């Protein structure tokens, strides 16, 4: 079974972060992850990923309303297809992502060390980033609704 950091993060998000359930401590959480079948290397990388995300909470925000154009670098172009990059830019233009949260999303995507990242993975990373950022509750709710609300009928 192919395991990666993203699978560990999803396990943590679904079992603790999303349900607002507090784990006892990091050691017991690590033991639970081992029992769930994750390797020590992937668990350590997931904790490093989460620590870097938590550290980003202290980064200063830039003045709002400052228009910017985002040019993607070679590592981003290699890992994110056109649809995925377009989705990130769409969310920024719609006001869901700020320039800071966009950059944090891209940073956390590249930190996954996956060769190519699909749109579903990007959506989950965006959700995790917004969940972690103070003042982004409305954007988080919008993104959560986008991911989980399936229309029951189509309006023509």
PDB file of N, CA and C in Angstrom, residues 5-91:
ATOM      1  N   UNK A   5       2.701  11.363   2.973  1.00  0.00           N
ATOM      2  CA  UNK A   5       2.434  12.355   3.997  1.00  0.00           C
ATOM      3  C   UNK A   5       0.982  12.815   3.933  1.00  0.00           C
ATOM      4  N   UNK A   6       0.453  12.979   2.730  1.00  0.00           N
ATOM      5  CA  UNK A   6      -0.914  13.454   2.581  1.00  0.00           C
ATOM      6  C   UNK A   6      -1.913  12.510   3.244  1.00  0.00           C
ATOM      7  N   UNK A   7      -1.710  11.203   3.133  1.00  0.00           N
ATOM      8  CA  UNK A   7      -2.616  10.243   3.762  1.00  0.00           C
ATOM      9  C   UNK A   7      -2.581  10.374   5.285  1.00  0.00           C
ATOM     10  N   UNK A   8      -1.411  10.612   5.856  1.00  0.00           N
ATOM     11  CA  UNK A   8      -1.303  10.824   7.301  1.00  0.00           C
ATOM     12  C   UNK A   8      -2.036  12.112   7.678  1.00  0.00           C
ATOM     13  N   UNK A   9      -1.842  13.160   6.895  1.00  0.00           N
ATOM     14  CA  UNK A   9      -2.513  14.433   7.167  1.00  0.00           C
ATOM     15  C   UNK A   9      -4.030  14.286   7.090  1.00  0.00           C
ATOM     16  N   UNK A  10      -4.501  13.545   6.106  1.00  0.00           N
ATOM     17  CA  UNK A  10      -5.941  13.325   5.982  1.00  0.00           C
ATOM     18  C   UNK A  10      -6.485  12.559   7.192  1.00  0.00           C
ATOM     19  N   UNK A  11      -5.746  11.574   7.637  1.00  0.00           N
ATOM     20  CA  UNK A  11      -6.163  10.814   8.823  1.00  0.00           C
ATOM     21  C   UNK A  11      -6.280  11.751  10.026  1.00  0.00           C
ATOM     22  N   UNK A  12      -5.271  12.592  10.216  1.00  0.00           N
ATOM     23  CA  UNK A  12      -5.283  13.529  11.349  1.00  0.00           C
ATOM     24  C   UNK A  12      -6.408  14.548  11.212  1.00  0.00           C
ATOM     25  N   UNK A  13      -6.592  15.064  10.004  1.00  0.00           N
ATOM     26  CA  UNK A  13      -7.616  16.079   9.790  1.00  0.00           C
ATOM     27  C   UNK A  13      -9.008  15.503  10.046  1.00  0.00           C
ATOM     28  N   UNK A  14      -9.270  14.336   9.512  1.00  0.00           N
ATOM     29  CA  UNK A  14     -10.594  13.734   9.659  1.00  0.00           C
ATOM     30  C   UNK A  14     -10.879  13.271  11.078  1.00  0.00           C
ATOM     31  N   UNK A  15      -9.851  12.803  11.789  1.00  0.00           N
ATOM     32  CA  UNK A  15     -10.068  12.248  13.119  1.00  0.00           C
ATOM     33  C   UNK A  15      -9.887  13.248  14.252  1.00  0.00           C
ATOM     34  N   UNK A  16      -9.149  14.324  14.022  1.00  0.00           N
ATOM     35  CA  UNK A  16      -8.886  15.253  15.111  1.00  0.00           C
ATOM     36  C   UNK A  16      -9.224  16.694  14.775  1.00  0.00           C
ATOM     37  N   UNK A  17      -8.640  17.211  13.731  1.00  0.00           N
ATOM     38  CA  UNK A  17      -8.820  18.628  13.433  1.00  0.00           C
ATOM     39  C   UNK A  17     -10.254  18.948  13.056  1.00  0.00           C
ATOM     40  N   UNK A  18     -10.803  18.226  12.097  1.00  0.00           N
ATOM     41  CA  UNK A  18     -12.146  18.515  11.600  1.00  0.00           C
ATOM     42  C   UNK A  18     -13.206  18.274  12.669  1.00  0.00           C
ATOM     43  N   UNK A  19     -13.014  17.263  13.473  1.00  0.00           N
ATOM     44  CA  UNK A  19     -13.974  16.942  14.529  1.00  0.00           C
ATOM     45  C   UNK A  19     -13.698  17.701  15.817  1.00  0.00           C
ATOM     46  N   UNK A  20     -12.671  18.547  15.801  1.00  0.00           N
ATOM     47  CA  UNK A  20     -12.265  19.357  16.953  1.00  0.00           C
ATOM     48  C   UNK A  20     -12.024  18.496  18.188  1.00  0.00           C
ATOM     49  N   UNK A  21     -11.526  17.308  17.959  1.00  0.00           N
ATOM     50  CA  UNK A  21     -11.193  16.396  19.042  1.00  0.00           C
ATOM     51  C   UNK A  21      -9.710  16.568  19.353  1.00  0.00           C
ATOM     52  N   UNK A  22      -9.371  16.690  20.609  1.00  0.00           N
ATOM     53  CA  UNK A  22      -7.987  16.898  21.007  1.00  0.00           C
ATOM     54  C   UNK A  22      -7.300  15.563  21.301  1.00  0.00           C
ATOM     55  N   UNK A  23      -6.160  15.293  20.660  1.00  0.00           N
ATOM     56  CA  UNK A  23      -5.410  14.097  21.021  1.00  0.00           C
ATOM     57  C   UNK A  23      -4.754  14.320  22.388  1.00  0.00           C
ATOM     58  N   UNK A  24      -4.469  13.222  23.084  1.00  0.00           N
ATOM     59  CA  UNK A  24      -3.877  13.344  24.411  1.00  0.00           C
ATOM     60  C   UNK A  24      -2.527  14.050  24.346  1.00  0.00           C
ATOM     61  N   UNK A  25      -1.623  13.575  23.564  1.00  0.00           N
ATOM     62  CA  UNK A  25      -0.325  14.204  23.354  1.00  0.00           C
ATOM     63  C   UNK A  25       0.270  13.655  22.062  1.00  0.00           C
ATOM     64  N   UNK A  26       1.389  14.220  21.658  1.00  0.00           N
ATOM     65  CA  UNK A  26       1.984  13.833  20.386  1.00  0.00           C
ATOM     66  C   UNK A  26       2.442  12.382  20.385  1.00  0.00           C
ATOM     67  N   UNK A  27       2.968  11.916  21.518  1.00  0.00           N
ATOM     68  CA  UNK A  27       3.441  10.527  21.586  1.00  0.00           C
ATOM     69  C   UNK A  27       2.300   9.529  21.411  1.00  0.00           C
ATOM     70  N   UNK A  28       1.177   9.800  22.070  1.00  0.00           N
ATOM     71  CA  UNK A  28       0.040   8.882  21.927  1.00  0.00           C
ATOM     72  C   UNK A  28      -0.538   8.965  20.517  1.00  0.00           C
ATOM     73  N   UNK A  29      -0.511  10.140  19.942  1.00  0.00           N
ATOM     74  CA  UNK A  29      -0.984  10.298  18.575  1.00  0.00           C
ATOM     75  C   UNK A  29      -0.078   9.544  17.606  1.00  0.00           C
ATOM     76  N   UNK A  30       1.230   9.629  17.841  1.00  0.00           N
ATOM     77  CA  UNK A  30       2.179   8.905  16.996  1.00  0.00           C
ATOM     78  C   UNK A  30       1.961   7.396  17.116  1.00  0.00           C
ATOM     79  N   UNK A  31       1.703   6.919  18.336  1.00  0.00           N
ATOM     80  CA  UNK A  31       1.417   5.489  18.531  1.00  0.00           C
ATOM     81  C   UNK A  31       0.159   5.081  17.781  1.00  0.00           C
ATOM     82  N   UNK A  32      -0.863   5.922  17.837  1.00  0.00           N
ATOM     83  CA  UNK A  32      -2.104   5.617  17.121  1.00  0.00           C
ATOM     84  C   UNK A  32      -1.863   5.548  15.615  1.00  0.00           C
ATOM     85  N   UNK A  33      -1.050   6.460  15.102  1.00  0.00           N
ATOM     86  CA  UNK A  33      -0.737   6.454  13.666  1.00  0.00           C
ATOM     87  C   UNK A  33       0.036   5.201  13.275  1.00  0.00           C
ATOM     88  N   UNK A  34       0.961   4.767  14.133  1.00  0.00           N
ATOM     89  CA  UNK A  34       1.680   3.513  13.870  1.00  0.00           C
ATOM     90  C   UNK A  34       0.700   2.343  13.845  1.00  0.00           C
ATOM     91  N   UNK A  35      -0.230   2.314  14.796  1.00  0.00           N
ATOM     92  CA  UNK A  35      -1.227   1.240  14.846  1.00  0.00           C
ATOM     93  C   UNK A  35      -2.138   1.275  13.621  1.00  0.00           C
ATOM     94  N   UNK A  36      -2.352   2.473  13.065  1.00  0.00           N
ATOM     95  CA  UNK A  36      -3.187   2.600  11.872  1.00  0.00           C
ATOM     96  C   UNK A  36      -2.437   2.164  10.614  1.00  0.00           C
ATOM     97  N   UNK A  37      -1.134   1.894  10.751  1.00  0.00           N
ATOM     98  CA  UNK A  37      -0.371   1.356   9.626  1.00  0.00           C
ATOM     99  C   UNK A  37       0.546   2.340   8.922  1.00  0.00           C
ATOM    100  N   UNK A  38       0.736   3.516   9.483  1.00  0.00           N
ATOM    101  CA  UNK A  38       1.622   4.495   8.856  1.00  0.00           C
ATOM    102  C   UNK A  38       3.055   4.284   9.325  1.00  0.00           C
ATOM    103  N   UNK A  39       4.007   4.566   8.437  1.00  0.00           N
ATOM    104  CA  UNK A  39       5.421   4.398   8.777  1.00  0.00           C
ATOM    105  C   UNK A  39       5.923   5.579   9.604  1.00  0.00           C
ATOM    106  N   UNK A  40       6.974   5.337  10.354  1.00  0.00           N
ATOM    107  CA  UNK A  40       7.566   6.381  11.182  1.00  0.00           C
ATOM    108  C   UNK A  40       8.040   7.565  10.360  1.00  0.00           C
ATOM    109  N   UNK A  41       8.601   7.296   9.177  1.00  0.00           N
ATOM    110  CA  UNK A  41       9.077   8.370   8.310  1.00  0.00           C
ATOM    111  C   UNK A  41       7.928   9.278   7.874  1.00  0.00           C
ATOM    112  N   UNK A  42       6.828   8.687   7.437  1.00  0.00           N
ATOM    113  CA  UNK A  42       5.679   9.474   6.980  1.00  0.00           C
ATOM    114  C   UNK A  42       5.040  10.238   8.136  1.00  0.00           C
ATOM    115  N   UNK A  43       4.989   9.636   9.308  1.00  0.00           N
ATOM    116  CA  UNK A  43       4.434  10.315  10.477  1.00  0.00           C
ATOM    117  C   UNK A  43       5.292  11.530  10.826  1.00  0.00           C
ATOM    118  N   UNK A  44       6.601  11.351  10.846  1.00  0.00           N
ATOM    119  CA  UNK A  44       7.516  12.458  11.154  1.00  0.00           C
ATOM    120  C   UNK A  44       7.370  13.589  10.134  1.00  0.00           C
ATOM    121  N   UNK A  45       7.293  13.231   8.855  1.00  0.00           N
ATOM    122  CA  UNK A  45       7.126  14.254   7.806  1.00  0.00           C
ATOM    123  C   UNK A  45       5.787  14.983   7.950  1.00  0.00           C
ATOM    124  N   UNK A  46       4.733  14.263   8.331  1.00  0.00           N
ATOM    125  CA  UNK A  46       3.421  14.894   8.524  1.00  0.00           C
ATOM    126  C   UNK A  46       3.462  15.870   9.694  1.00  0.00           C
ATOM    127  N   UNK A  47       4.126  15.488  10.788  1.00  0.00           N
ATOM    128  CA  UNK A  47       4.257  16.400  11.925  1.00  0.00           C
ATOM    129  C   UNK A  47       5.063  17.640  11.543  1.00  0.00           C
ATOM    130  N   UNK A  48       6.112  17.462  10.750  1.00  0.00           N
ATOM    131  CA  UNK A  48       6.899  18.609  10.278  1.00  0.00           C
ATOM    132  C   UNK A  48       6.031  19.520   9.415  1.00  0.00           C
ATOM    133  N   UNK A  49       5.203  18.926   8.561  1.00  0.00           N
ATOM    134  CA  UNK A  49       4.297  19.686   7.695  1.00  0.00           C
ATOM    135  C   UNK A  49       3.332  20.503   8.543  1.00  0.00           C
ATOM    136  N   UNK A  50       2.756  19.875   9.563  1.00  0.00           N
ATOM    137  CA  UNK A  50       1.809  20.563  10.451  1.00  0.00           C
ATOM    138  C   UNK A  50       2.505  21.636  11.288  1.00  0.00           C
ATOM    139  N   UNK A  51       3.730  21.358  11.730  1.00  0.00           N
ATOM    140  CA  UNK A  51       4.476  22.364  12.498  1.00  0.00           C
ATOM    141  C   UNK A  51       4.750  23.601  11.655  1.00  0.00           C
ATOM    142  N   UNK A  52       5.120  23.398  10.401  1.00  0.00           N
ATOM    143  CA  UNK A  52       5.368  24.537   9.505  1.00  0.00           C
ATOM    144  C   UNK A  52       4.079  25.314   9.257  1.00  0.00           C
ATOM    145  N   UNK A  53       2.961  24.610   9.139  1.00  0.00           N
ATOM    146  CA  UNK A  53       1.676  25.274   8.969  1.00  0.00           C
ATOM    147  C   UNK A  53       1.332  26.095  10.218  1.00  0.00           C
ATOM    148  N   UNK A  54       1.557  25.524  11.385  1.00  0.00           N
ATOM    149  CA  UNK A  54       1.283  26.241  12.635  1.00  0.00           C
ATOM    150  C   UNK A  54       2.194  27.456  12.778  1.00  0.00           C
ATOM    151  N   UNK A  55       3.451  27.338  12.366  1.00  0.00           N
ATOM    152  CA  UNK A  55       4.387  28.465  12.435  1.00  0.00           C
ATOM    153  C   UNK A  55       3.938  29.615  11.546  1.00  0.00           C
ATOM    154  N   UNK A  56       3.203  29.308  10.481  1.00  0.00           N
ATOM    155  CA  UNK A  56       2.774  30.352   9.543  1.00  0.00           C
ATOM    156  C   UNK A  56       1.742  31.286  10.155  1.00  0.00           C
ATOM    157  N   UNK A  57       1.125  30.896  11.247  1.00  0.00           N
ATOM    158  CA  UNK A  57       0.111  31.742  11.884  1.00  0.00           C
ATOM    159  C   UNK A  57       0.708  33.057  12.364  1.00  0.00           C
ATOM    160  N   UNK A  58       2.011  33.077  12.626  1.00  0.00           N
ATOM    161  CA  UNK A  58       2.645  34.285  13.146  1.00  0.00           C
ATOM    162  C   UNK A  58       3.195  35.198  12.051  1.00  0.00           C
ATOM    163  N   UNK A  59       3.043  34.807  10.790  1.00  0.00           N
ATOM    164  CA  UNK A  59       3.527  35.647   9.699  1.00  0.00           C
ATOM    165  C   UNK A  59       2.650  36.885   9.559  1.00  0.00           C
ATOM    166  N   UNK A  60       3.269  38.058   9.344  1.00  0.00           N
ATOM    167  CA  UNK A  60       2.463  39.274   9.188  1.00  0.00           C
ATOM    168  C   UNK A  60       1.705  39.267   7.868  1.00  0.00           C
ATOM    169  N   UNK A  61       0.548  39.894   7.876  1.00  0.00           N
ATOM    170  CA  UNK A  61      -0.271  40.001   6.665  1.00  0.00           C
ATOM    171  C   UNK A  61       0.131  41.251   5.904  1.00  0.00           C
ATOM    172  N   UNK A  62       0.033  41.192   4.593  1.00  0.00           N
ATOM    173  CA  UNK A  62       0.322  42.366   3.786  1.00  0.00           C
ATOM    174  C   UNK A  62      -0.937  43.223   3.710  1.00  0.00           C
ATOM    175  N   UNK A  63      -0.789  44.483   3.320  1.00  0.00           N
ATOM    176  CA  UNK A  63      -1.973  45.335   3.216  1.00  0.00           C
ATOM    177  C   UNK A  63      -2.992  44.729   2.255  1.00  0.00           C
ATOM    178  N   UNK A  64      -4.244  44.688   2.687  1.00  0.00           N
ATOM    179  CA  UNK A  64      -5.280  44.109   1.833  1.00  0.00           C
ATOM    180  C   UNK A  64      -5.604  45.056   0.696  1.00  0.00           C
ATOM    181  N   UNK A  65      -6.121  44.503  -0.355  1.00  0.00           N
ATOM    182  CA  UNK A  65      -6.496  45.297  -1.508  1.00  0.00           C
ATOM    183  C   UNK A  65      -5.348  45.568  -2.467  1.00  0.00           C
ATOM    184  N   UNK A  66      -4.167  45.058  -2.155  1.00  0.00           N
ATOM    185  CA  UNK A  66      -3.034  45.250  -3.035  1.00  0.00           C
ATOM    186  C   UNK A  66      -3.118  44.222  -4.157  1.00  0.00           C
ATOM    187  N   UNK A  67      -3.376  44.685  -5.390  1.00  0.00           N
ATOM    188  CA  UNK A  67      -3.474  43.712  -6.490  1.00  0.00           C
ATOM    189  C   UNK A  67      -2.108  43.097  -6.788  1.00  0.00           C
ATOM    190  N   UNK A  68      -2.146  41.841  -7.169  1.00  0.00           N
ATOM    191  CA  UNK A  68      -0.904  41.158  -7.504  1.00  0.00           C
ATOM    192  C   UNK A  68      -1.152  40.192  -8.646  1.00  0.00           C
ATOM    193  N   UNK A  69      -0.083  39.852  -9.306  1.00  0.00           N
ATOM    194  CA  UNK A  69      -0.124  38.839 -10.359  1.00  0.00           C
ATOM    195  C   UNK A  69       0.814  37.731  -9.922  1.00  0.00           C
ATOM    196  N   UNK A  70       0.347  36.510  -9.971  1.00  0.00           N
ATOM    197  CA  UNK A  70       1.148  35.375  -9.520  1.00  0.00           C
ATOM    198  C   UNK A  70       1.695  34.642 -10.726  1.00  0.00           C
ATOM    199  N   UNK A  71       3.001  34.597 -10.825  1.00  0.00           N
ATOM    200  CA  UNK A  71       3.672  33.802 -11.845  1.00  0.00           C
ATOM    201  C   UNK A  71       4.186  32.541 -11.162  1.00  0.00           C
ATOM    202  N   UNK A  72       3.886  31.400 -11.731  1.00  0.00           N
ATOM    203  CA  UNK A  72       4.295  30.138 -11.134  1.00  0.00           C
ATOM    204  C   UNK A  72       5.703  29.790 -11.558  1.00  0.00           C
ATOM    205  N   UNK A  73       6.494  29.315 -10.601  1.00  0.00           N
ATOM    206  CA  UNK A  73       7.857  28.890 -10.871  1.00  0.00           C
ATOM    207  C   UNK A  73       7.910  27.477 -11.413  1.00  0.00           C
ATOM    208  N   UNK A  74       9.078  27.076 -11.819  1.00  0.00           N
ATOM    209  CA  UNK A  74       9.272  25.759 -12.424  1.00  0.00           C
ATOM    210  C   UNK A  74       8.804  24.603 -11.525  1.00  0.00           C
ATOM    211  N   UNK A  75       9.132  24.598 -10.220  1.00  0.00           N
ATOM    212  CA  UNK A  75       8.654  23.485  -9.389  1.00  0.00           C
ATOM    213  C   UNK A  75       7.125  23.413  -9.330  1.00  0.00           C
ATOM    214  N   UNK A  76       6.477  24.557  -9.320  1.00  0.00           N
ATOM    215  CA  UNK A  76       5.014  24.586  -9.286  1.00  0.00           C
ATOM    216  C   UNK A  76       4.429  24.147 -10.617  1.00  0.00           C
ATOM    217  N   UNK A  77       5.029  24.590 -11.704  1.00  0.00           N
ATOM    218  CA  UNK A  77       4.554  24.201 -13.032  1.00  0.00           C
ATOM    219  C   UNK A  77       4.682  22.700 -13.255  1.00  0.00           C
ATOM    220  N   UNK A  78       5.734  22.109 -12.695  1.00  0.00           N
ATOM    221  CA  UNK A  78       5.943  20.673 -12.864  1.00  0.00           C
ATOM    222  C   UNK A  78       4.966  19.853 -12.027  1.00  0.00           C
ATOM    223  N   UNK A  79       4.529  20.379 -10.896  1.00  0.00           N
ATOM    224  CA  UNK A  79       3.702  19.608  -9.971  1.00  0.00           C
ATOM    225  C   UNK A  79       2.217  19.899 -10.081  1.00  0.00           C
ATOM    226  N   UNK A  80       1.864  21.083 -10.586  1.00  0.00           N
ATOM    227  CA  UNK A  80       0.453  21.484 -10.665  1.00  0.00           C
ATOM    228  C   UNK A  80       0.048  21.661 -12.122  1.00  0.00           C
ATOM    229  N   UNK A  81      -1.003  20.958 -12.526  1.00  0.00           N
ATOM    230  CA  UNK A  81      -1.457  21.116 -13.903  1.00  0.00           C
ATOM    231  C   UNK A  81      -2.210  22.443 -14.068  1.00  0.00           C
ATOM    232  N   UNK A  82      -2.601  22.737 -15.282  1.00  0.00           N
ATOM    233  CA  UNK A  82      -3.257  24.006 -15.598  1.00  0.00           C
ATOM    234  C   UNK A  82      -4.554  24.182 -14.816  1.00  0.00           C
ATOM    235  N   UNK A  83      -5.363  23.140 -14.725  1.00  0.00           N
ATOM    236  CA  UNK A  83      -6.625  23.233 -13.990  1.00  0.00           C
ATOM    237  C   UNK A  83      -6.403  23.541 -12.514  1.00  0.00           C
ATOM    238  N   UNK A  84      -5.417  22.915 -11.922  1.00  0.00           N
ATOM    239  CA  UNK A  84      -5.131  23.121 -10.512  1.00  0.00           C
ATOM    240  C   UNK A  84      -4.633  24.541 -10.256  1.00  0.00           C
ATOM    241  N   UNK A  85      -3.727  25.011 -11.086  1.00  0.00           N
ATOM    242  CA  UNK A  85      -3.241  26.398 -10.941  1.00  0.00           C
ATOM    243  C   UNK A  85      -4.381  27.381 -11.164  1.00  0.00           C
ATOM    244  N   UNK A  86      -5.227  27.101 -12.149  1.00  0.00           N
ATOM    245  CA  UNK A  86      -6.372  27.963 -12.417  1.00  0.00           C
ATOM    246  C   UNK A  86      -7.349  27.998 -11.251  1.00  0.00           C
ATOM    247  N   UNK A  87      -7.536  26.863 -10.593  1.00  0.00           N
ATOM    248  CA  UNK A  87      -8.434  26.802  -9.447  1.00  0.00           C
ATOM    249  C   UNK A  87      -7.913  27.664  -8.297  1.00  0.00           C
ATOM    250  N   UNK A  88      -6.623  27.595  -8.043  1.00  0.00           N
ATOM    251  CA  UNK A  88      -6.018  28.411  -6.982  1.00  0.00           C
ATOM    252  C   UNK A  88      -6.184  29.891  -7.301  1.00  0.00           C
ATOM    253  N   UNK A  89      -5.923  30.277  -8.538  1.00  0.00           N
ATOM    254  CA  UNK A  89      -6.071  31.679  -8.921  1.00  0.00           C
ATOM    255  C   UNK A  89      -7.532  32.120  -8.877  1.00  0.00           C
ATOM    256  N   UNK A  90      -8.442  31.231  -9.263  1.00  0.00           N
ATOM    257  CA  UNK A  90      -9.869  31.537  -9.178  1.00  0.00           C
ATOM    258  C   UNK A  90     -10.264  31.835  -7.732  1.00  0.00           C
ATOM    259  N   UNK A  91      -9.797  31.003  -6.800  1.00  0.00           N
ATOM    260  CA  UNK A  91     -10.133  31.211  -5.389  1.00  0.00           C
ATOM    261  C   UNK A  91      -9.584  32.542  -4.877  1.00  0.00           C
TER     262      UNK A  91
END
